[in-house]
């Protein structure tokens, strides 16, 4: 599920600041290569014991990801339910408590990046 109106889409920031800010909120830079990276935050629904991943993707607009001064732009924010062994499934409804936590964490990240 794509999450709209987060205030994060289009933000440009250096890699070092993004890594530090994202880590403070609980995100980790999980998948990355020279010009793009994905940050994930694992959220578990206590009622069903299902895992969801809040994810945002970035792309380098200046430099490469091995350089902490590289400038990245945040492109999209989305959430999906973890499925084994296939990865994430984005079509299932997301429980409201998970969405509430996701919104809180995204707001925290936006404030850190402001």
N, CA, C and O of each residue as an XYZ file, in Angstrom:
456
protein
N       0.839     -1.167      0.000
C       0.000      0.000      0.000
C       0.887      1.233      0.000
O       1.737      1.408      0.873
N       0.678      2.070     -0.979
C       1.389      3.330     -1.067
C       0.809      4.287     -0.025
O      -0.410      4.388      0.120
N       1.672      4.980      0.689
C       1.221      5.935      1.697
C       1.434      7.337      1.134
O       2.562      7.746      0.857
N       0.345      8.053      0.974
C       0.374      9.396      0.381
C       0.485     10.468      1.479
O       0.248     10.195      2.656
N       0.840     11.659      1.076
C       0.826     12.846      1.933
C       1.652     12.701      3.210
O       1.226     13.126      4.285
N       2.830     12.102      3.085
C       3.693     11.950      4.253
C       4.553     13.179      4.494
O       5.081     13.375      5.589
N       4.689     14.000      3.469
C       5.595     15.135      3.568
C       7.034     14.753      3.320
O       7.921     15.604      3.397
N       7.291     13.476      3.021
C       8.656     13.005      2.793
C       9.024     12.951      1.314
O      10.183     13.159      0.956
N       8.053     12.675      0.461
C       8.331     12.537     -0.966
C       8.981     13.806     -1.505
O       8.471     14.912     -1.326
N      10.110     13.619     -2.167
C      10.805     14.742     -2.776
C      11.844     15.407     -1.900
O      12.606     16.242     -2.387
N      11.900     15.066     -0.624
C      12.934     15.645      0.244
C      14.298     15.206     -0.265
O      14.505     14.031     -0.566
N      15.228     16.150     -0.361
C      16.603     15.847     -0.734
C      17.493     16.096      0.474
O      17.417     17.137      1.127
N      18.348     15.098      0.755
C      19.172     15.167      1.961
C      20.410     14.301      1.770
O      20.399     13.352      0.985
N      21.475     14.632      2.491
C      22.689     13.831      2.347
C      22.525     12.485      3.048
O      21.764     12.349      4.006
N      23.250     11.510      2.551
C      23.149     10.133      3.025
C      23.427     10.012      4.524
O      22.700      9.311      5.228
N      24.456     10.675      5.016
C      24.820     10.561      6.433
C      23.683     11.041      7.332
O      23.360     10.391      8.327
N      23.080     12.170      6.988
C      21.978     12.711      7.794
C      20.761     11.802      7.714
O      20.103     11.556      8.725
N      20.455     11.298      6.515
C      19.313     10.407      6.360
C      19.514      9.124      7.145
O      18.599      8.671      7.833
N      20.696      8.531      7.054
C      20.971      7.308      7.826
C      20.795      7.542      9.324
O      20.154      6.746     10.011
N      21.360      8.623      9.821
C      21.295      8.932     11.254
C      19.851      9.179     11.700
O      19.414      8.645     12.719
N      19.126      9.977     10.946
C      17.738     10.304     11.299
C      16.844      9.078     11.208
O      16.023      8.839     12.092
N      16.999      8.305     10.147
C      16.185      7.110      9.965
C      16.435      6.113     11.093
O      15.496      5.498     11.598
N      17.686      5.952     11.487
C      18.028      5.028     12.567
C      17.398      5.456     13.890
O      16.962      4.604     14.665
N      17.342      6.754     14.160
C      16.729      7.241     15.396
C      15.257      6.843     15.489
O      14.740      6.621     16.584
N      14.590      6.754     14.352
C      13.166      6.416     14.309
C      12.955      4.908     14.247
O      11.849      4.428     14.495
N      14.009      4.153     13.918
C      13.905      2.701     13.872
C      14.071      2.089     12.498
O      14.012      0.867     12.358
N      14.280      2.913     11.477
C      14.500      2.401     10.124
C      15.936      1.935      9.964
O      16.846      2.451     10.612
N      16.128      0.955      9.094
C      17.473      0.561      8.706
C      17.574      0.629      7.183
O      16.606      0.375      6.467
N      18.758      0.976      6.714
C      18.991      0.947      5.267
C      19.246     -0.504      4.919
O      20.288     -1.063      5.258
N      18.297     -1.101      4.246
C      18.336     -2.530      4.028
C      18.903     -2.869      2.664
O      20.013     -3.392      2.579
N      18.184     -2.590      1.610
C      18.661     -2.867      0.264
C      19.284     -1.596     -0.294
O      18.712     -0.512     -0.182
N      20.460     -1.738     -0.897
C      21.068     -0.568     -1.494
C      22.060     -0.990     -2.550
O      22.586     -2.103     -2.534
N      22.299     -0.088     -3.454
C      23.324     -0.241     -4.479
C      23.916      1.135     -4.712
O      23.770      2.004     -3.853
N      24.567      1.368     -5.812
C      25.299      2.618     -6.007
C      24.430      3.863     -6.020
O      24.854      4.910     -5.533
N      23.214      3.773     -6.571
C      22.428      4.991     -6.737
C      21.062      4.951     -6.071
O      20.322      5.932     -6.150
N      20.706      3.860     -5.423
C      19.401      3.835     -4.748
C      19.469      2.983     -3.489
O      20.303      2.088     -3.354
N      18.559      3.296     -2.575
C      18.515      2.572     -1.303
C      17.076      2.495     -0.813
O      16.238      3.337     -1.136
N      16.818      1.463     -0.027
C      15.512      1.269      0.582
C      15.707      1.186      2.089
O      16.593      0.484      2.576
N      14.871      1.908      2.816
C      14.900      1.907      4.277
C      13.647      1.200      4.786
O      12.544      1.466      4.307
N      13.815      0.301      5.755
C      12.708     -0.493      6.283
C      12.563     -0.327      7.785
O      13.537     -0.142      8.516
N      11.309     -0.401      8.218
C      10.969     -0.429      9.642
C       9.990     -1.576      9.842
O       8.905     -1.577      9.260
N      10.362     -2.543     10.656
C       9.508     -3.699     10.914
C       8.501     -3.370     12.015
O       8.862     -2.871     13.081
N       7.231     -3.661     11.731
C       6.144     -3.459     12.692
C       5.393     -4.780     12.821
O       5.066     -5.402     11.810
N       5.116     -5.219     14.048
C       4.430     -6.485     14.265
C       3.058     -6.234     14.846
O       2.906     -5.501     15.823
N       2.048     -6.855     14.231
C       0.673     -6.785     14.727
C       0.546     -7.805     15.855
O       0.630     -9.009     15.614
N       0.346     -7.334     17.076
C       0.280     -8.212     18.248
C      -0.902     -9.175     18.162
O      -0.816    -10.301     18.653
N      -1.994     -8.752     17.551
C      -3.182     -9.592     17.472
C      -3.015    -10.810     16.583
O      -3.497    -11.894     16.912
N      -2.336    -10.639     15.459
C      -2.182    -11.742     14.505
C      -0.754    -12.250     14.422
O      -0.494    -13.263     13.771
N       0.166    -11.566     15.067
C       1.587    -11.880     15.004
C       2.134    -11.763     13.579
O       3.138    -12.389     13.239
N       1.460    -10.953     12.746
C       1.923    -10.712     11.378
C       2.905     -9.549     11.379
O       2.757     -8.588     12.134
N       3.904     -9.658     10.524
C       4.888     -8.588     10.388
C       4.561     -7.737      9.173
O       4.156     -8.238      8.124
N       4.750     -6.435      9.345
C       4.576     -5.466      8.275
C       5.854     -4.662      8.182
O       6.534     -4.438      9.183
N       6.177     -4.229      6.974
C       7.356     -3.405      6.799
C       6.947     -2.072      6.202
O       6.372     -1.998      5.116
N       7.261     -1.021      6.950
C       7.109      0.342      6.469
C       8.399      0.644      5.720
O       9.488      0.482      6.270
N       8.285      1.082      4.474
C       9.456      1.192      3.614
C       9.410      2.510      2.851
O       8.348      2.965      2.426
N      10.585      3.111      2.687
C      10.681      4.220      1.747
C      11.898      4.025      0.871
O      12.938      3.531      1.307
N      11.737      4.429     -0.377
C      12.816      4.270     -1.342
C      13.444      5.618     -1.631
O      12.786      6.657     -1.578
N      14.730      5.579     -1.938
C      15.486      6.796     -2.231
C      16.325      6.574     -3.486
O      16.592      5.441     -3.888
N      16.725      7.669     -4.081
C      17.606      7.619     -5.248
C      18.635      8.731     -5.109
O      18.301      9.858     -4.743
N      19.888      8.405     -5.404
C      20.957      9.407     -5.355
C      20.802     10.359     -6.532
O      20.675      9.926     -7.678
N      20.813     11.645     -6.247
C      20.768     12.654     -7.300
C      22.132     13.323     -7.473
O      22.394     13.977     -8.483
N      22.998     13.149     -6.467
C      24.391     13.614     -6.542
C      25.253     12.615     -5.807
O      24.998     12.324     -4.639
N      26.270     12.081     -6.466
C      27.179     11.148     -5.838
C      26.643      9.727     -5.819
O      25.625      9.413     -6.435
N      27.358      8.878     -5.094
C      26.985      7.473     -4.958
C      26.878      7.115     -3.487
O      27.416      7.808     -2.623
N      26.186      6.039     -3.218
C      25.862      5.691     -1.837
C      27.047      5.293     -0.966
O      26.892      5.221      0.253
N      28.197      5.038     -1.521
C      29.339      4.766     -0.656
C      29.918      6.051     -0.073
O      30.819      6.000      0.764
N      29.412      7.197     -0.504
C      29.877      8.495     -0.037
C      28.825      9.105      0.897
O      27.695      9.324      0.462
N      29.156      9.388      2.162
C      28.179      9.953      3.093
C      27.655     11.328      2.672
O      26.617     11.772      3.163
N      28.371     12.007      1.761
C      27.925     13.312      1.281
C      26.992     13.219      0.073
O      26.515     14.242     -0.418
N      26.730     12.010     -0.406
C      25.815     11.844     -1.541
C      24.455     12.430     -1.180
O      24.006     12.321     -0.039
N      23.809     13.047     -2.152
C      22.485     13.644     -1.939
C      21.437     12.674     -2.474
O      21.489     12.255     -3.630
N      20.492     12.328     -1.617
C      19.414     11.416     -1.982
C      18.090     12.159     -1.982
O      17.910     13.139     -1.259
N      17.175     11.681     -2.795
C      15.813     12.184     -2.761
C      14.894     11.020     -2.384
O      15.045      9.908     -2.891
N      13.954     11.286     -1.500
C      12.985     10.266     -1.095
C      11.911     10.208     -2.172
O      11.318     11.226     -2.529
N      11.666      8.997     -2.687
C      10.764      8.847     -3.823
C       9.376      8.340     -3.454
O       8.386      8.858     -3.970
N       9.274      7.357     -2.590
C       7.971      6.763     -2.287
C       7.990      6.161     -0.892
O       9.028      5.721     -0.397
N       6.814      6.152     -0.268
C       6.644      5.547      1.049
C       5.514      4.530      0.928
O       4.441      4.849      0.417
N       5.753      3.309      1.397
C       4.733      2.284      1.287
C       4.868      1.280      2.423
O       5.869      1.261      3.140
N       3.839      0.443      2.577
C       3.820     -0.553      3.644
C       3.269     -1.854      3.072
O       2.356     -1.853      2.246
N       3.844     -2.963      3.530
C       3.390     -4.265      3.065
C       3.499     -5.311      4.155
O       4.263     -5.166      5.109
N       2.719     -6.368      3.993
C       2.735     -7.487      4.940
C       3.803     -8.486      4.494
O       3.884     -8.839      3.317
N       4.611     -8.932      5.438
C       5.659     -9.900      5.131
C       5.037    -11.254      4.835
O       4.156    -11.720      5.557
N       5.506    -11.872      3.770
C       5.080    -13.221      3.416
C       6.327    -14.059      3.206
O       7.293    -13.617      2.583
N       6.295    -15.256      3.724
C       7.452    -16.135      3.569
C       7.114    -17.183      2.528
O       6.033    -17.766      2.609
N       7.923    -17.443      1.608
C       9.272    -16.928      1.332
C       9.300    -15.834      0.285
O      10.361    -15.559     -0.276
N       8.182    -15.206      0.004
C       8.086    -14.341     -1.171
C       8.404    -12.874     -0.938
O       8.550    -12.144     -1.919
N       8.518    -12.406      0.258
C       8.842    -11.004      0.479
C       7.696    -10.223      1.074
O       7.192    -10.572      2.141
N       7.274     -9.164      0.394
C       6.212     -8.300      0.899
C       5.022     -8.324     -0.048
O       5.165     -8.382     -1.270
N       3.855     -8.278      0.556
C       2.604     -8.270     -0.195
C       1.932     -6.943      0.113
O       1.679     -6.630      1.277
N       1.641     -6.160     -0.921
C       1.178     -4.784     -0.741
C      -0.319     -4.600     -0.909
O      -0.814     -3.485     -0.745
N      -1.056     -5.651     -1.230
C      -2.481     -5.513     -1.526
C      -3.387     -5.768     -0.319
O      -4.523     -5.292     -0.302
N      -2.920     -6.499      0.682
C      -3.743     -6.819      1.857
C      -4.020     -5.572      2.677
O      -3.190     -4.664      2.725
N      -5.183     -5.515      3.324
C      -5.443     -4.387      4.227
C      -4.457     -4.394      5.402
O      -4.046     -5.448      5.887
N      -4.102     -3.217      5.829
C      -3.171     -3.068      6.952
C      -3.990     -2.689      8.177
O      -4.793     -1.758      8.114
N      -3.803     -3.398      9.300
C      -4.567     -3.083     10.521
C      -4.341     -1.637     10.975
O      -3.247     -1.092     10.832
N      -5.383     -1.037     11.517
C      -5.313      0.356     11.934
C      -4.215      0.631     12.955
O      -3.549      1.660     12.845
N      -3.988     -0.248     13.959
C      -2.884      0.043     14.891
C      -1.518      0.113     14.192
O      -0.662      0.907     14.583
N      -1.317     -0.708     13.169
C      -0.064     -0.672     12.409
C       0.018      0.634     11.624
O       1.070      1.273     11.593
N      -1.078      1.032     10.993
C      -1.104      2.308     10.268
C      -0.856      3.492     11.191
O      -0.169      4.442     10.816
N      -1.414      3.437     12.399
C      -1.201      4.513     13.372
C       0.273      4.623     13.745
O       0.825      5.722     13.792
N       0.905      3.490     14.008
C       2.329      3.481     14.351
C       3.158      3.970     13.167
O       4.107      4.735     13.340
N       2.798      3.529     11.970
C       3.513      3.953     10.767
C       3.431      5.466     10.607
O       4.439      6.114     10.326
N       2.258      6.025     10.779
C       2.066      7.476     10.651
C       2.906      8.222     11.682
O       3.530      9.234     11.362
N       2.923      7.726     12.915
C       3.716      8.338     13.978
C       5.200      8.344     13.611
O       5.868      9.371     13.730
N       5.708      7.212     13.170
C       7.136      7.113     12.826
C       7.488      7.995     11.631
O       8.549      8.619     11.612
N       6.606      8.048     10.634
C       6.860      8.904      9.476
C       6.876     10.372      9.873
O       7.684     11.145      9.359
N       5.993     10.763     10.780
C       5.989     12.148     11.273
C       7.272     12.461     12.030
O       7.832     13.547     11.886
N       7.739     11.508     12.839
C       9.000     11.695     13.564
C      10.156     11.878     12.585
O      11.004     12.751     12.772
N      10.183     11.056     11.545
C      11.255     11.158     10.552
C      11.179     12.497      9.825
O      12.205     13.148      9.629
N       9.995     12.911      9.427
C       9.853     14.183      8.729
C      10.350     15.341      9.601
O      10.992     16.258      9.090
N      10.067     15.313     10.891
C      10.525     16.366     11.788
C      12.055     16.367     11.909
O      12.675     17.429     11.962
N      12.654     15.182     11.951
C      14.116     15.104     12.033
C      14.780     15.620     10.761
O      15.878     16.174     10.817
N      14.126     15.444      9.621
C      14.711     15.860      8.356
C      14.420     17.315      8.004
O      14.983     17.853      7.050
N      13.538     17.949      8.776
C      13.154     19.351      8.477
C      14.282     20.322      8.790
O      14.128     21.529      8.598
